[in-house]
Short mmCIF file of N, CA and C in Angstrom, two decimals:
data_model
loop_
_atom_site.label_atom_id
_atom_site.label_comp_id
_atom_site.label_asym_id
_atom_site.label_seq_id
_atom_site.Cartn_x
_atom_site.Cartn_y
_atom_site.Cartn_z
N MET C 1065 29.50 20.57 19.97
CA MET C 1065 29.41 21.35 21.17
C MET C 1065 29.36 19.46 22.64
N ARG C 1066 29.64 20.38 23.56
CA ARG C 1066 30.09 19.58 24.10
C ARG C 1066 29.21 18.06 24.43
N ILE C 1067 28.03 18.76 25.09
CA ILE C 1067 27.17 17.24 25.47
C ILE C 1067 26.87 16.33 24.31
N ILE C 1068 26.94 16.71 23.10
CA ILE C 1068 27.26 15.95 21.97
C ILE C 1068 27.54 14.83 21.95
N LYS C 1069 28.92 15.32 22.26
CA LYS C 1069 30.08 14.43 22.02
C LYS C 1069 30.11 13.27 23.18
N GLN C 1070 29.48 14.12 24.51
CA GLN C 1070 29.35 13.19 25.56
C GLN C 1070 28.42 12.25 25.27
N SER C 1071 27.14 12.80 24.50
CA SER C 1071 26.08 11.47 24.47
C SER C 1071 26.37 10.68 23.50
N TYR C 1072 26.84 11.40 22.75
CA TYR C 1072 27.59 10.31 22.27
C TYR C 1072 28.61 8.93 22.16
N GLU C 1073 29.27 9.54 23.42
CA GLU C 1073 29.93 8.70 24.07
C GLU C 1073 29.36 7.54 24.68
N ARG C 1074 28.15 7.77 25.62
CA ARG C 1074 27.45 7.38 26.03
C ARG C 1074 26.55 6.38 25.78
N VAL C 1075 26.44 6.56 24.15
CA VAL C 1075 25.33 5.83 23.11
C VAL C 1075 26.61 4.69 22.60
N GLU C 1076 28.01 4.87 22.61
CA GLU C 1076 28.97 4.15 22.16
C GLU C 1076 28.60 3.05 23.47
N ASP C 1077 29.07 3.65 24.55
CA ASP C 1077 28.76 2.50 25.60
C ASP C 1077 28.26 1.48 25.73
N PHE C 1078 27.19 2.21 25.43
CA PHE C 1078 25.99 1.31 25.44
C PHE C 1078 25.79 0.22 24.09
N TRP C 1079 25.42 0.81 23.46
CA TRP C 1079 25.35 0.04 21.96
C TRP C 1079 26.85 0.12 21.14
N GLY C 1080 27.61 -0.22 21.55
CA GLY C 1080 29.00 -0.86 20.52
C GLY C 1080 29.05 0.47 19.39
N ASP C 1081 29.59 0.38 18.24
CA ASP C 1081 29.63 0.94 17.30
C ASP C 1081 28.19 1.73 16.55
N ILE C 1082 28.60 2.79 16.04
CA ILE C 1082 27.10 3.70 16.09
C ILE C 1082 26.43 3.28 15.00
N GLU C 1083 25.13 3.54 14.56
CA GLU C 1083 25.38 3.19 13.56
C GLU C 1083 24.21 4.48 13.11
N ASN C 1084 23.91 4.38 13.67
CA ASN C 1084 22.59 5.93 13.27
C ASN C 1084 23.50 7.16 12.72
N ASN C 1085 23.06 8.08 11.55
CA ASN C 1085 23.06 8.96 11.44
C ASN C 1085 22.58 10.27 11.22
N ALA C 1086 22.09 10.75 12.63
CA ALA C 1086 20.81 11.16 13.13
C ALA C 1086 21.44 12.88 12.47
N ILE C 1087 20.66 13.86 12.50
CA ILE C 1087 21.14 15.06 11.72
C ILE C 1087 20.14 16.15 13.36
N ILE C 1088 21.44 16.37 14.23
CA ILE C 1088 20.71 16.88 15.51
C ILE C 1088 20.71 18.43 15.34
N VAL C 1089 19.34 19.13 15.03
CA VAL C 1089 19.49 21.11 14.91
C VAL C 1089 18.84 20.86 16.38
N LEU C 1090 20.45 22.18 16.79
CA LEU C 1090 20.08 22.69 18.24
C LEU C 1090 19.83 24.44 17.71
N SER C 1091 18.55 24.39 18.61
CA SER C 1091 18.35 25.72 18.47
C SER C 1091 17.69 26.38 20.67
N ASN C 1092 17.51 27.93 20.41
CA ASN C 1092 16.82 27.84 21.03
C ASN C 1092 15.81 29.26 21.15
N SER C 1093 15.72 29.20 19.33
CA SER C 1093 14.31 30.49 18.82
C SER C 1093 13.21 29.46 18.77
N PRO C 1094 12.28 29.99 19.73
CA PRO C 1094 11.11 29.11 19.53
C PRO C 1094 10.07 29.01 18.54
N ASP C 1095 10.67 29.81 17.65
CA ASP C 1095 10.20 29.81 16.72
C ASP C 1095 10.66 28.74 15.68
N ASN C 1096 11.90 28.62 15.56
CA ASN C 1096 12.34 27.52 14.94
C ASN C 1096 12.35 25.83 15.35
N LEU C 1097 12.20 26.10 16.69
CA LEU C 1097 11.87 24.58 17.35
C LEU C 1097 10.51 24.19 17.07
N GLY C 1098 9.79 25.38 16.84
CA GLY C 1098 8.23 25.30 16.27
C GLY C 1098 7.90 24.71 14.96
N LYS C 1099 8.77 24.90 14.47
CA LYS C 1099 8.85 24.17 13.38
C LYS C 1099 8.85 22.38 13.27
N PHE C 1100 9.57 22.10 14.71
CA PHE C 1100 9.71 20.93 15.10
C PHE C 1100 8.61 20.03 15.69
N GLY C 1101 7.89 20.66 16.01
CA GLY C 1101 6.61 20.28 16.78
C GLY C 1101 7.46 20.77 17.99
N LEU C 1102 7.99 21.78 18.78
CA LEU C 1102 8.15 21.84 20.08
C LEU C 1102 7.88 23.36 20.87
N SER C 1103 6.87 22.96 21.41
CA SER C 1103 7.11 24.83 21.93
C SER C 1103 7.85 24.86 23.37
N ALA C 1104 7.67 26.47 23.29
CA ALA C 1104 8.67 27.04 24.32
C ALA C 1104 8.56 26.22 25.77
N ASN C 1105 7.54 25.91 26.18
CA ASN C 1105 7.15 25.27 27.65
C ASN C 1105 7.16 23.59 27.19
N SER C 1106 7.34 23.30 25.97
CA SER C 1106 6.68 21.73 26.09
C SER C 1106 8.41 21.00 26.74
N VAL C 1107 8.34 20.28 25.90
CA VAL C 1107 9.42 18.92 26.64
C VAL C 1107 10.93 19.60 25.73
N SER C 1108 11.99 19.53 26.00
CA SER C 1108 13.47 20.34 25.57
C SER C 1108 13.85 19.54 24.94
N THR C 1109 13.00 17.93 23.89
CA THR C 1109 14.20 17.67 22.46
C THR C 1109 13.01 16.61 22.20
N SER C 1110 13.05 15.93 20.57
CA SER C 1110 11.95 15.36 19.96
C SER C 1110 13.00 14.42 19.03
N THR C 1111 12.56 13.50 19.04
CA THR C 1111 13.51 12.45 18.19
C THR C 1111 11.86 12.53 16.81
N PHE C 1112 12.77 12.32 15.08
CA PHE C 1112 11.90 12.06 14.32
C PHE C 1112 11.87 10.97 13.31
N VAL C 1113 11.88 10.24 13.58
CA VAL C 1113 12.60 8.99 13.00
C VAL C 1113 11.49 8.30 12.01
N PHE C 1114 12.09 8.03 10.08
CA PHE C 1114 11.66 8.15 9.10
C PHE C 1114 12.06 7.00 8.45
N ASN C 1115 11.31 5.94 8.71
CA ASN C 1115 11.65 4.22 8.35
C ASN C 1115 12.70 4.21 8.47
N GLY C 1116 13.56 4.62 9.76
CA GLY C 1116 14.98 4.12 10.34
C GLY C 1116 15.60 4.21 9.63
N ALA C 1117 15.28 5.20 8.08
CA ALA C 1117 16.29 5.60 6.87
C ALA C 1117 16.90 7.05 7.52
N LYS C 1118 16.79 7.38 8.50
CA LYS C 1118 16.75 8.85 8.84
C LYS C 1118 16.01 9.62 9.58
N SER C 1119 17.32 9.95 10.75
CA SER C 1119 16.55 10.54 12.27
C SER C 1119 16.79 12.03 12.11
N TYR C 1120 16.08 12.54 12.71
CA TYR C 1120 16.32 14.53 13.01
C TYR C 1120 15.93 14.38 14.37
N ILE C 1121 16.63 14.76 15.00
CA ILE C 1121 16.42 15.39 16.40
C ILE C 1121 16.77 16.59 16.75
N ALA C 1122 15.72 17.48 17.25
CA ALA C 1122 15.40 18.85 17.52
C ALA C 1122 15.61 19.46 18.94
N VAL C 1123 16.95 19.58 19.04
CA VAL C 1123 17.13 19.80 20.82
C VAL C 1123 16.86 21.23 21.20
N ASN C 1124 16.66 21.80 22.22
CA ASN C 1124 16.33 23.10 22.36
C ASN C 1124 17.70 23.30 23.61
N ILE C 1125 18.29 23.97 23.79
CA ILE C 1125 19.63 24.15 24.23
C ILE C 1125 19.52 24.78 25.73
N GLU C 1126 18.98 25.70 25.49
CA GLU C 1126 18.43 26.17 27.17
C GLU C 1126 17.87 24.93 28.31
N LYS C 1127 17.23 23.92 27.70
CA LYS C 1127 16.43 22.85 28.27
C LYS C 1127 17.03 21.36 27.94
N SER C 1128 18.37 21.51 27.62
CA SER C 1128 19.04 20.38 27.68
C SER C 1128 19.82 19.34 28.09
N ASN C 1129 20.18 18.82 28.17
CA ASN C 1129 21.55 18.13 29.10
C ASN C 1129 22.26 16.91 28.34
N VAL C 1130 22.83 16.01 28.99
CA VAL C 1130 23.71 14.91 28.05
C VAL C 1130 22.02 13.85 28.80
N ASP C 1131 21.62 13.45 29.68
CA ASP C 1131 20.97 12.64 30.07
C ASP C 1131 19.86 12.51 28.87
N ILE C 1132 19.29 13.84 28.52
CA ILE C 1132 18.49 14.00 27.56
C ILE C 1132 18.85 13.68 26.05
N LEU C 1133 20.06 14.13 25.38
CA LEU C 1133 20.28 13.97 24.75
C LEU C 1133 20.52 12.65 23.54
N PHE C 1134 21.42 11.64 25.04
CA PHE C 1134 21.12 10.54 25.08
C PHE C 1134 20.69 9.70 24.92
N HIS C 1135 19.27 9.83 25.35
CA HIS C 1135 17.45 9.35 25.36
C HIS C 1135 17.59 9.65 23.89
N GLU C 1136 17.38 10.65 23.07
CA GLU C 1136 17.13 10.71 21.42
C GLU C 1136 17.71 9.95 20.86
N ILE C 1137 19.36 9.96 20.96
CA ILE C 1137 20.04 9.04 20.30
C ILE C 1137 19.91 7.87 20.06
N SER C 1138 19.45 7.66 21.39
CA SER C 1138 18.98 6.02 21.12
C SER C 1138 17.78 5.77 20.59
N HIS C 1139 16.95 6.42 20.80
CA HIS C 1139 15.75 6.16 19.71
C HIS C 1139 16.19 6.20 18.53
N ALA C 1140 17.05 6.80 18.07
CA ALA C 1140 17.54 6.39 16.74
C ALA C 1140 18.45 5.78 16.58
N GLU C 1141 19.19 5.28 17.39
CA GLU C 1141 20.07 3.88 17.27
C GLU C 1141 19.34 2.84 17.39
N LEU C 1142 18.49 3.03 17.53
CA LEU C 1142 17.52 1.57 17.90
C LEU C 1142 16.85 1.24 16.42
N HIS C 1143 16.51 2.39 16.40
CA HIS C 1143 15.29 2.33 14.68
C HIS C 1143 16.06 2.09 13.69
N LYS C 1144 17.48 2.76 13.83
CA LYS C 1144 18.68 2.64 12.52
C LYS C 1144 18.26 0.95 12.46
N ARG C 1145 18.78 0.21 13.65
CA ARG C 1145 19.53 -1.31 13.57
C ARG C 1145 18.09 -1.99 13.53
N ILE C 1146 17.18 -1.86 13.62
CA ILE C 1146 15.85 -2.27 13.58
C ILE C 1146 15.14 -2.45 11.96
N CYS C 1147 14.98 -1.25 11.68
CA CYS C 1147 14.43 -0.70 10.51
C CYS C 1147 15.54 -0.94 8.94
N LYS C 1148 16.91 -1.55 9.70
CA LYS C 1148 17.72 -1.24 8.28
C LYS C 1148 17.45 0.16 6.77
N GLY C 1149 16.51 0.61 7.40
CA GLY C 1149 16.56 1.88 5.79
C GLY C 1149 15.91 1.21 5.60
N ARG C 1150 14.60 0.26 5.62
CA ARG C 1150 13.71 -0.08 5.06
C ARG C 1150 12.36 0.41 4.99
N PHE C 1151 11.24 0.88 3.90
CA PHE C 1151 10.22 1.31 3.91
C PHE C 1151 9.66 0.05 4.90
N THR C 1152 8.92 0.87 6.00
CA THR C 1152 7.56 0.26 6.79
C THR C 1152 6.62 0.99 6.40
N THR C 1153 5.19 0.57 6.74
CA THR C 1153 4.02 1.36 7.03
C THR C 1153 3.18 1.34 8.56
N GLY C 1154 3.96 0.26 9.12
CA GLY C 1154 3.74 0.48 10.56
C GLY C 1154 5.03 0.90 11.21
N GLN C 1155 4.20 0.77 13.15
CA GLN C 1155 5.17 0.76 13.87
C GLN C 1155 6.20 -0.63 13.85
N LEU C 1156 7.33 -0.92 14.19
CA LEU C 1156 8.21 -2.16 14.12
C LEU C 1156 8.22 -2.14 15.39
N ILE C 1157 8.58 -1.59 16.17
CA ILE C 1157 9.06 -1.05 17.63
C ILE C 1157 7.87 -0.83 18.81
N PRO C 1158 7.48 -1.36 19.49
CA PRO C 1158 6.74 -0.83 19.89
C PRO C 1158 6.71 0.42 21.06
N VAL C 1159 5.95 1.34 21.17
CA VAL C 1159 6.44 2.75 22.33
C VAL C 1159 7.36 2.36 23.53
N TRP C 1160 6.27 1.46 23.53
CA TRP C 1160 6.77 1.11 25.72
C TRP C 1160 8.39 0.62 25.43
N PHE C 1161 8.80 -0.61 24.47
CA PHE C 1161 9.98 -0.82 24.13
C PHE C 1161 10.54 0.25 23.96
N ASP C 1162 10.81 1.08 23.36
CA ASP C 1162 11.48 1.83 22.35
C ASP C 1162 12.06 2.77 23.56
N GLU C 1163 10.90 3.43 24.40
CA GLU C 1163 11.00 4.11 25.68
C GLU C 1163 11.80 3.46 26.86
N GLY C 1164 11.91 2.53 26.93
CA GLY C 1164 12.16 1.90 28.49
C GLY C 1164 13.94 1.54 28.10
N LEU C 1165 13.89 1.49 26.74
CA LEU C 1165 15.55 1.18 25.87
C LEU C 1165 16.19 2.46 26.50
N ALA C 1166 15.65 3.92 25.69
CA ALA C 1166 16.12 4.50 26.07
C ALA C 1166 16.18 5.61 27.33
N MET C 1167 15.75 4.66 27.85
CA MET C 1167 15.57 4.88 29.79
C MET C 1167 17.16 4.19 30.00
N GLN C 1168 17.26 3.55 29.61
CA GLN C 1168 18.39 2.55 30.73
C GLN C 1168 19.94 3.42 31.25
N PHE C 1169 20.38 4.32 30.21
CA PHE C 1169 21.61 4.73 30.23
C PHE C 1169 20.92 6.54 30.54
N ASP C 1170 19.65 6.91 31.21
CA ASP C 1170 19.10 8.73 30.87
C ASP C 1170 18.79 8.32 32.35
N TYR C 1171 19.83 9.11 33.12
CA TYR C 1171 19.83 9.37 34.19
C TYR C 1171 19.06 10.01 35.13
N ARG C 1172 18.12 10.48 34.47
CA ARG C 1172 17.36 11.35 34.94
C ARG C 1172 16.49 10.97 36.10
#
């Protein structure tokens, strides 16, 4: 899909070599997106990071664009680089930093 390619190109421009191996789930079905905690009237994407080892990004195709997808992939990249796949019992990255960094090239 074109927006995924463009988003990863922007991530690569910002981060350099990409380390994350996020699984991107694309859907426009409220039932499918609901399984990932997204309602039809809520945000268009969400990232679920499991201790930096694996990230899943749920994307509502109808509401998404390059900026939104870049933002979510950037979360996955940061967590992959900081956590390095090790098990953690707490939040290693403060939310304000995680969100602030993801906003750097998110031109919304």
